[in-house]
Amino acid sequence: MSIVLITGAGTGIGNLTAKALARAGHMVYASMRDIDAERAQALRQLAADECIDLRTVKLDVQSEESARDAVATVVTEAGGIDVVVHNAGHLAVGYAEAFTADDIAHLFDVNVLGAQRVNRAVLPHLRERRQGTLLYVGSTSVIDVPPFLGPYVASKAAFDVMAQATRYEVSQFGIETVIVMPGPFTRGTEHFPNASRASDTETAAGYAELDPLVARNLEATRSLFEPGVDPDPVAVADEITRILALPYGKRPFRSVVDFTRFDVDEINDLTERHIREAMIHMDLGHLLTVNQD
């Protein structure tokens, strides 16, 4: 079993994943900004009630010092880290023009730079061990780019690209990369209730005639599912658990958990074939394979 550090584990997919992995026998460190909060206490109580190895650790992905301290705590207590699940993220809803540069910078600071800070804290440890797994919780939104989520989708696209770019480099140190891409979920997370809005309300008012479309966004999202389908985000936690049960070095680079009518896997397969062909032509194809020597 693995020692797993999960970011953004207070709610939603991160919280569900922490529980699922601990129940599967992993030693799990569920990180969040406030480990004295009720949600952290609930995880510790669950661990005691079910006799599972589920712990909490303070980690604010917007602080490089906090990331270093969290990694140091886990390494000291557990003796190492095998897997990092990059889950922390924030949603923003609104009209693209109404988001100021500062609004978007904040979103990128959490969704993109947060993962980079954690990687910079943990990769020296993983490189020294020459083994480990970076698992990123991405989004199918980078494929279909839904309306009224522009800055958020842009940040998830940057998150995805950074994961791919890092993959090439860390693979030669025995570190594998997995990107799990959840589709839309209309319940079971606090993503939408906690979403921020564009701060330039005056500009947003100029788009008032589109407000009814934004208001029915949740209903519109539900129309993507076949009748009778009620997606539960626990499916993402289950998929992450399944992947981490696979042998090291045999885990998929991408996995899609999507209940919509569309086949994102087809697009991913086409993209991966293109990347592989390009890397082979550059005589860099070996960077796509984890070095297990």
PDB file of C-alpha atoms in Angstrom, residues 13-241:
ATOM      1  CA  ILE A  13     -13.615  14.815  -4.838  1.00  0.00           C
ATOM      2  CA  GLY A  14     -10.562  15.263  -2.605  1.00  0.00           C
ATOM      3  CA  ASN A  15     -12.546  14.342   0.478  1.00  0.00           C
ATOM      4  CA  LEU A  16     -14.169  11.329  -1.206  1.00  0.00           C
ATOM      5  CA  THR A  17     -10.791  10.182  -2.523  1.00  0.00           C
ATOM      6  CA  ALA A  18      -9.157  10.417   0.891  1.00  0.00           C
ATOM      7  CA  LYS A  19     -11.839   8.180   2.377  1.00  0.00           C
ATOM      8  CA  ALA A  20     -11.786   5.701  -0.514  1.00  0.00           C
ATOM      9  CA  LEU A  21      -7.998   5.312  -0.498  1.00  0.00           C
ATOM     10  CA  ALA A  22      -7.805   4.932   3.275  1.00  0.00           C
ATOM     11  CA  ARG A  23     -10.544   2.282   3.163  1.00  0.00           C
ATOM     12  CA  ALA A  24      -8.530   0.493   0.470  1.00  0.00           C
ATOM     13  CA  GLY A  25      -5.605   0.226   2.887  1.00  0.00           C
ATOM     14  CA  HIS A  26      -3.426   3.189   1.920  1.00  0.00           C
ATOM     15  CA  MET A  27      -1.934   5.581   4.469  1.00  0.00           C
ATOM     16  CA  VAL A  28      -3.610   8.846   3.498  1.00  0.00           C
ATOM     17  CA  TYR A  29      -2.742  12.402   4.431  1.00  0.00           C
ATOM     18  CA  ALA A  30      -5.768  14.565   3.656  1.00  0.00           C
ATOM     19  CA  SER A  31      -4.482  18.107   3.410  1.00  0.00           C
ATOM     20  CA  MET A  32      -6.393  21.345   3.822  1.00  0.00           C
ATOM     21  CA  ARG A  33      -5.758  24.890   4.971  1.00  0.00           C
ATOM     22  CA  ASP A  34      -7.400  24.497   8.389  1.00  0.00           C
ATOM     23  CA  ILE A  35      -6.901  21.156  10.126  1.00  0.00           C
ATOM     24  CA  ASP A  36      -8.860  22.362  13.156  1.00  0.00           C
ATOM     25  CA  ALA A  37     -12.002  22.906  11.091  1.00  0.00           C
ATOM     26  CA  GLU A  38     -15.041  20.678  11.480  1.00  0.00           C
ATOM     27  CA  ARG A  39     -14.396  18.875   8.184  1.00  0.00           C
ATOM     28  CA  ALA A  40     -10.889  17.900   9.326  1.00  0.00           C
ATOM     29  CA  GLN A  41     -12.193  16.708  12.660  1.00  0.00           C
ATOM     30  CA  ALA A  42     -14.798  14.629  10.819  1.00  0.00           C
ATOM     31  CA  LEU A  43     -12.063  12.839   8.855  1.00  0.00           C
ATOM     32  CA  ARG A  44     -10.091  12.083  12.003  1.00  0.00           C
ATOM     33  CA  GLN A  45     -13.244  10.755  13.684  1.00  0.00           C
ATOM     34  CA  LEU A  46     -13.951   8.571  10.655  1.00  0.00           C
ATOM     35  CA  ALA A  47     -10.437   7.174  10.872  1.00  0.00           C
ATOM     36  CA  ALA A  48     -10.981   6.270  14.512  1.00  0.00           C
ATOM     37  CA  ASP A  49     -14.441   4.799  13.926  1.00  0.00           C
ATOM     38  CA  GLU A  50     -13.381   2.649  10.961  1.00  0.00           C
ATOM     39  CA  CYS A  51      -9.794   1.923  12.083  1.00  0.00           C
ATOM     40  CA  ILE A  52      -8.319   3.246   8.839  1.00  0.00           C
ATOM     41  CA  ASP A  53      -5.077   5.176   8.381  1.00  0.00           C
ATOM     42  CA  LEU A  54      -6.527   8.567   7.454  1.00  0.00           C
ATOM     43  CA  ARG A  55      -4.664  11.595   8.764  1.00  0.00           C
ATOM     44  CA  THR A  56      -4.863  15.341   8.246  1.00  0.00           C
ATOM     45  CA  VAL A  57      -2.053  17.754   7.469  1.00  0.00           C
ATOM     46  CA  LYS A  58      -2.089  21.505   7.046  1.00  0.00           C
ATOM     47  CA  LEU A  59      -1.341  22.613   3.484  1.00  0.00           C
ATOM     48  CA  ASP A  60      -2.221  25.858   1.759  1.00  0.00           C
ATOM     49  CA  VAL A  61      -1.345  25.459  -1.922  1.00  0.00           C
ATOM     50  CA  GLN A  62      -0.969  29.233  -2.223  1.00  0.00           C
ATOM     51  CA  SER A  63       2.061  29.124   0.066  1.00  0.00           C
ATOM     52  CA  GLU A  64       5.377  27.550  -0.930  1.00  0.00           C
ATOM     53  CA  GLU A  65       6.399  27.434   2.727  1.00  0.00           C
ATOM     54  CA  SER A  66       3.190  25.617   3.637  1.00  0.00           C
ATOM     55  CA  ALA A  67       3.767  23.072   0.856  1.00  0.00           C
ATOM     56  CA  ARG A  68       7.328  22.418   2.040  1.00  0.00           C
ATOM     57  CA  ASP A  69       6.185  22.067   5.652  1.00  0.00           C
ATOM     58  CA  ALA A  70       3.400  19.638   4.731  1.00  0.00           C
ATOM     59  CA  VAL A  71       5.719  17.433   2.692  1.00  0.00           C
ATOM     60  CA  ALA A  72       8.315  17.487   5.481  1.00  0.00           C
ATOM     61  CA  THR A  73       5.661  16.491   8.018  1.00  0.00           C
ATOM     62  CA  VAL A  74       4.513  13.514   5.952  1.00  0.00           C
ATOM     63  CA  VAL A  75       8.060  12.346   5.194  1.00  0.00           C
ATOM     64  CA  THR A  76       9.046  12.618   8.864  1.00  0.00           C
ATOM     65  CA  GLU A  77       5.943  10.852  10.194  1.00  0.00           C
ATOM     66  CA  ALA A  78       5.465   8.218   7.500  1.00  0.00           C
ATOM     67  CA  GLY A  79       9.019   7.802   6.237  1.00  0.00           C
ATOM     68  CA  GLY A  80       8.255   8.957   2.714  1.00  0.00           C
ATOM     69  CA  ILE A  81       5.613   9.795   0.108  1.00  0.00           C
ATOM     70  CA  ASP A  82       4.601   7.484  -2.728  1.00  0.00           C
ATOM     71  CA  VAL A  83       1.722   9.359  -4.346  1.00  0.00           C
ATOM     72  CA  VAL A  84       0.612  12.974  -4.575  1.00  0.00           C
ATOM     73  CA  VAL A  85      -2.977  13.607  -5.656  1.00  0.00           C
ATOM     74  CA  HIS A  86      -3.218  17.154  -7.011  1.00  0.00           C
ATOM     75  CA  ASN A  87      -6.874  17.911  -6.357  1.00  0.00           C
ATOM     76  CA  ALA A  88      -7.019  21.425  -4.889  1.00  0.00           C
ATOM     77  CA  GLY A  89      -8.890  23.808  -7.146  1.00  0.00           C
ATOM     78  CA  HIS A  90     -11.329  26.681  -7.261  1.00  0.00           C
ATOM     79  CA  LEU A  91     -14.199  27.427  -9.657  1.00  0.00           C
ATOM     80  CA  ALA A  92     -15.129  30.850 -11.036  1.00  0.00           C
ATOM     81  CA  VAL A  93     -18.309  31.603 -12.978  1.00  0.00           C
ATOM     82  CA  GLY A  94     -19.045  34.662 -15.089  1.00  0.00           C
ATOM     83  CA  TYR A  95     -18.420  36.613 -18.259  1.00  0.00           C
ATOM     84  CA  ALA A  96     -14.802  36.533 -19.409  1.00  0.00           C
ATOM     85  CA  GLU A  97     -14.528  40.302 -19.922  1.00  0.00           C
ATOM     86  CA  ALA A  98     -15.745  40.991 -16.386  1.00  0.00           C
ATOM     87  CA  PHE A  99     -12.864  39.108 -14.785  1.00  0.00           C
ATOM     88  CA  THR A 100     -10.040  41.480 -13.957  1.00  0.00           C
ATOM     89  CA  ALA A 101      -6.434  40.428 -14.402  1.00  0.00           C
ATOM     90  CA  ASP A 102      -6.247  40.086 -10.614  1.00  0.00           C
ATOM     91  CA  ASP A 103      -9.307  37.802 -10.611  1.00  0.00           C
ATOM     92  CA  ILE A 104      -7.692  35.512 -13.149  1.00  0.00           C
ATOM     93  CA  ALA A 105      -4.301  35.675 -11.455  1.00  0.00           C
ATOM     94  CA  HIS A 106      -5.914  34.459  -8.220  1.00  0.00           C
ATOM     95  CA  LEU A 107      -7.556  31.569 -10.043  1.00  0.00           C
ATOM     96  CA  PHE A 108      -4.271  30.550 -11.671  1.00  0.00           C
ATOM     97  CA  ASP A 109      -2.501  30.924  -8.324  1.00  0.00           C
ATOM     98  CA  VAL A 110      -4.731  28.250  -6.812  1.00  0.00           C
ATOM     99  CA  ASN A 111      -5.355  25.956  -9.775  1.00  0.00           C
ATOM    100  CA  VAL A 112      -1.973  26.034 -11.518  1.00  0.00           C
ATOM    101  CA  LEU A 113       0.703  27.461  -9.249  1.00  0.00           C
ATOM    102  CA  GLY A 114      -0.704  25.509  -6.306  1.00  0.00           C
ATOM    103  CA  ALA A 115       0.233  22.231  -7.982  1.00  0.00           C
ATOM    104  CA  GLN A 116       3.604  23.657  -8.976  1.00  0.00           C
ATOM    105  CA  ARG A 117       4.364  24.642  -5.376  1.00  0.00           C
ATOM    106  CA  VAL A 118       3.521  21.150  -4.155  1.00  0.00           C
ATOM    107  CA  ASN A 119       5.589  19.555  -6.929  1.00  0.00           C
ATOM    108  CA  ARG A 120       8.577  21.719  -6.053  1.00  0.00           C
ATOM    109  CA  ALA A 121       8.225  20.569  -2.449  1.00  0.00           C
ATOM    110  CA  VAL A 122       7.804  16.849  -3.136  1.00  0.00           C
ATOM    111  CA  LEU A 123       9.816  16.153  -6.306  1.00  0.00           C
ATOM    112  CA  PRO A 124      13.270  16.351  -4.668  1.00  0.00           C
ATOM    113  CA  HIS A 125      12.117  13.526  -2.371  1.00  0.00           C
ATOM    114  CA  LEU A 126      10.648  11.456  -5.218  1.00  0.00           C
ATOM    115  CA  ARG A 127      13.673  12.011  -7.468  1.00  0.00           C
ATOM    116  CA  GLU A 128      15.976  10.848  -4.717  1.00  0.00           C
ATOM    117  CA  ARG A 129      13.897   7.690  -4.296  1.00  0.00           C
ATOM    118  CA  ARG A 130      13.568   7.368  -8.101  1.00  0.00           C
ATOM    119  CA  GLN A 131       9.968   6.304  -7.738  1.00  0.00           C
ATOM    120  CA  GLY A 132       6.585   7.895  -7.172  1.00  0.00           C
ATOM    121  CA  THR A 133       3.303   8.889  -8.759  1.00  0.00           C
ATOM    122  CA  LEU A 134       1.919  12.334  -9.503  1.00  0.00           C
ATOM    123  CA  LEU A 135      -1.824  12.054 -10.015  1.00  0.00           C
ATOM    124  CA  TYR A 136      -3.605  15.175 -11.249  1.00  0.00           C
ATOM    125  CA  VAL A 137      -7.374  15.669 -11.015  1.00  0.00           C
ATOM    126  CA  GLY A 138      -8.009  17.562 -14.240  1.00  0.00           C
ATOM    127  CA  SER A 139     -11.226  18.230 -16.140  1.00  0.00           C
ATOM    128  CA  THR A 140     -12.936  17.346 -19.390  1.00  0.00           C
ATOM    129  CA  SER A 141     -13.848  21.039 -19.608  1.00  0.00           C
ATOM    130  CA  VAL A 142     -10.481  21.616 -21.322  1.00  0.00           C
ATOM    131  CA  ILE A 143     -11.890  19.636 -24.254  1.00  0.00           C
ATOM    132  CA  ASP A 144     -15.387  21.087 -24.613  1.00  0.00           C
ATOM    133  CA  VAL A 145     -14.785  24.561 -23.068  1.00  0.00           C
ATOM    134  CA  PRO A 146     -18.261  25.262 -21.637  1.00  0.00           C
ATOM    135  CA  PRO A 147     -19.558  28.861 -21.622  1.00  0.00           C
ATOM    136  CA  PHE A 148     -19.362  31.242 -18.652  1.00  0.00           C
ATOM    137  CA  LEU A 149     -16.366  29.388 -17.173  1.00  0.00           C
ATOM    138  CA  GLY A 150     -13.610  30.883 -19.329  1.00  0.00           C
ATOM    139  CA  PRO A 151     -10.934  31.757 -16.747  1.00  0.00           C
ATOM    140  CA  TYR A 152     -11.544  28.530 -14.834  1.00  0.00           C
ATOM    141  CA  VAL A 153     -11.198  26.380 -17.944  1.00  0.00           C
ATOM    142  CA  ALA A 154      -8.090  28.339 -18.951  1.00  0.00           C
ATOM    143  CA  SER A 155      -6.552  27.533 -15.576  1.00  0.00           C
ATOM    144  CA  LYS A 156      -7.427  23.839 -15.865  1.00  0.00           C
ATOM    145  CA  ALA A 157      -5.899  23.784 -19.355  1.00  0.00           C
ATOM    146  CA  ALA A 158      -2.691  25.289 -17.963  1.00  0.00           C
ATOM    147  CA  PHE A 159      -2.787  22.748 -15.112  1.00  0.00           C
ATOM    148  CA  ASP A 160      -3.078  19.953 -17.689  1.00  0.00           C
ATOM    149  CA  VAL A 161      -0.226  21.266 -19.839  1.00  0.00           C
ATOM    150  CA  MET A 162       2.077  21.668 -16.832  1.00  0.00           C
ATOM    151  CA  ALA A 163       1.288  18.076 -15.847  1.00  0.00           C
ATOM    152  CA  GLN A 164       2.229  16.870 -19.333  1.00  0.00           C
ATOM    153  CA  ALA A 165       5.422  18.919 -19.483  1.00  0.00           C
ATOM    154  CA  THR A 166       6.491  17.740 -16.029  1.00  0.00           C
ATOM    155  CA  ARG A 167       5.725  14.159 -17.066  1.00  0.00           C
ATOM    156  CA  TYR A 168       8.476  14.140 -19.703  1.00  0.00           C
ATOM    157  CA  GLU A 169      11.129  15.244 -17.248  1.00  0.00           C
ATOM    158  CA  VAL A 170      10.257  13.286 -14.117  1.00  0.00           C
ATOM    159  CA  SER A 171       9.708  10.019 -16.039  1.00  0.00           C
ATOM    160  CA  GLN A 172      13.479   9.591 -16.271  1.00  0.00           C
ATOM    161  CA  PHE A 173      13.659   9.582 -12.472  1.00  0.00           C
ATOM    162  CA  GLY A 174      11.141   6.744 -12.172  1.00  0.00           C
ATOM    163  CA  ILE A 175       8.175   9.025 -11.486  1.00  0.00           C
ATOM    164  CA  GLU A 176       4.950   8.278 -13.311  1.00  0.00           C
ATOM    165  CA  THR A 177       2.175  10.740 -14.158  1.00  0.00           C
ATOM    166  CA  VAL A 178      -1.570  10.130 -14.232  1.00  0.00           C
ATOM    167  CA  ILE A 179      -4.235  12.662 -15.219  1.00  0.00           C
ATOM    168  CA  VAL A 180      -7.771  11.753 -14.168  1.00  0.00           C
ATOM    169  CA  MET A 181     -10.306  13.869 -16.035  1.00  0.00           C
ATOM    170  CA  PRO A 182     -13.714  14.110 -14.350  1.00  0.00           C
ATOM    171  CA  GLY A 183     -16.632  15.245 -16.459  1.00  0.00           C
ATOM    172  CA  PRO A 184     -19.301  17.588 -15.065  1.00  0.00           C
ATOM    173  CA  PHE A 185     -21.061  16.760 -11.803  1.00  0.00           C
ATOM    174  CA  THR A 186     -24.183  18.572 -10.664  1.00  0.00           C
ATOM    175  CA  ARG A 187     -24.190  17.281  -7.103  1.00  0.00           C
ATOM    176  CA  GLY A 188     -21.877  15.894  -4.466  1.00  0.00           C
ATOM    177  CA  THR A 189     -19.273  18.671  -4.480  1.00  0.00           C
ATOM    178  CA  GLU A 190     -19.104  22.275  -3.249  1.00  0.00           C
ATOM    179  CA  HIS A 191     -17.573  23.443  -6.522  1.00  0.00           C
ATOM    180  CA  PHE A 192     -20.519  25.513  -7.720  1.00  0.00           C
ATOM    181  CA  PRO A 193     -21.820  26.719  -4.314  1.00  0.00           C
ATOM    182  CA  ASN A 194     -18.333  28.002  -3.437  1.00  0.00           C
ATOM    183  CA  ALA A 195     -17.562  29.434  -6.881  1.00  0.00           C
ATOM    184  CA  SER A 196     -16.353  33.004  -7.105  1.00  0.00           C
ATOM    185  CA  ARG A 197     -17.711  35.597  -9.520  1.00  0.00           C
ATOM    186  CA  ALA A 198     -16.073  38.237 -11.686  1.00  0.00           C
ATOM    187  CA  SER A 199     -15.305  41.312  -9.592  1.00  0.00           C
ATOM    188  CA  ASP A 200     -16.018  43.889 -12.309  1.00  0.00           C
ATOM    189  CA  THR A 201     -19.767  44.068 -11.772  1.00  0.00           C
ATOM    190  CA  GLU A 202     -20.156  47.106 -14.018  1.00  0.00           C
ATOM    191  CA  THR A 203     -18.801  45.212 -17.006  1.00  0.00           C
ATOM    192  CA  ALA A 204     -20.822  42.148 -16.040  1.00  0.00           C
ATOM    193  CA  ALA A 205     -23.957  44.288 -16.133  1.00  0.00           C
ATOM    194  CA  GLY A 206     -23.272  44.933 -19.806  1.00  0.00           C
ATOM    195  CA  TYR A 207     -23.971  41.238 -20.405  1.00  0.00           C
ATOM    196  CA  ALA A 208     -27.268  41.292 -18.497  1.00  0.00           C
ATOM    197  CA  GLU A 209     -29.225  39.936 -21.446  1.00  0.00           C
ATOM    198  CA  LEU A 210     -27.235  36.696 -21.076  1.00  0.00           C
ATOM    199  CA  ASP A 211     -28.007  36.357 -17.361  1.00  0.00           C
ATOM    200  CA  PRO A 212     -30.875  33.882 -17.971  1.00  0.00           C
ATOM    201  CA  LEU A 213     -28.397  31.581 -19.730  1.00  0.00           C
ATOM    202  CA  VAL A 214     -26.045  31.697 -16.762  1.00  0.00           C
ATOM    203  CA  ALA A 215     -28.942  31.088 -14.379  1.00  0.00           C
ATOM    204  CA  ARG A 216     -29.911  27.893 -16.194  1.00  0.00           C
ATOM    205  CA  ASN A 217     -26.341  26.652 -16.470  1.00  0.00           C
ATOM    206  CA  LEU A 218     -26.917  23.824 -13.992  1.00  0.00           C
ATOM    207  CA  GLU A 219     -30.039  22.707 -15.866  1.00  0.00           C
ATOM    208  CA  ALA A 220     -28.157  22.929 -19.159  1.00  0.00           C
ATOM    209  CA  THR A 221     -25.371  20.769 -17.742  1.00  0.00           C
ATOM    210  CA  ARG A 222     -27.867  18.097 -16.678  1.00  0.00           C
ATOM    211  CA  SER A 223     -29.042  17.894 -20.287  1.00  0.00           C
ATOM    212  CA  LEU A 224     -25.625  16.463 -21.210  1.00  0.00           C
ATOM    213  CA  PHE A 225     -26.548  13.209 -19.471  1.00  0.00           C
ATOM    214  CA  GLU A 226     -28.742  10.465 -20.840  1.00  0.00           C
ATOM    215  CA  PRO A 227     -32.173  10.243 -19.149  1.00  0.00           C
ATOM    216  CA  GLY A 228     -31.940   8.400 -15.845  1.00  0.00           C
ATOM    217  CA  VAL A 229     -28.225   9.028 -15.370  1.00  0.00           C
ATOM    218  CA  ASP A 230     -27.372  10.704 -12.058  1.00  0.00           C
ATOM    219  CA  PRO A 231     -23.592  11.147 -11.864  1.00  0.00           C
ATOM    220  CA  ASP A 232     -22.034  10.714  -8.447  1.00  0.00           C
ATOM    221  CA  PRO A 233     -18.517  12.144  -7.898  1.00  0.00           C
ATOM    222  CA  VAL A 234     -17.664   9.115  -5.776  1.00  0.00           C
ATOM    223  CA  ALA A 235     -16.969   7.506  -9.169  1.00  0.00           C
ATOM    224  CA  VAL A 236     -13.856   9.682  -9.444  1.00  0.00           C
ATOM    225  CA  ALA A 237     -12.616   8.520  -6.045  1.00  0.00           C
ATOM    226  CA  ASP A 238     -13.284   4.932  -7.070  1.00  0.00           C
ATOM    227  CA  GLU A 239     -11.332   5.385 -10.311  1.00  0.00           C
ATOM    228  CA  ILE A 240      -8.357   6.901  -8.503  1.00  0.00           C
ATOM    229  CA  THR A 241      -8.458   3.957  -6.079  1.00  0.00           C
TER     230      THR A 241
END
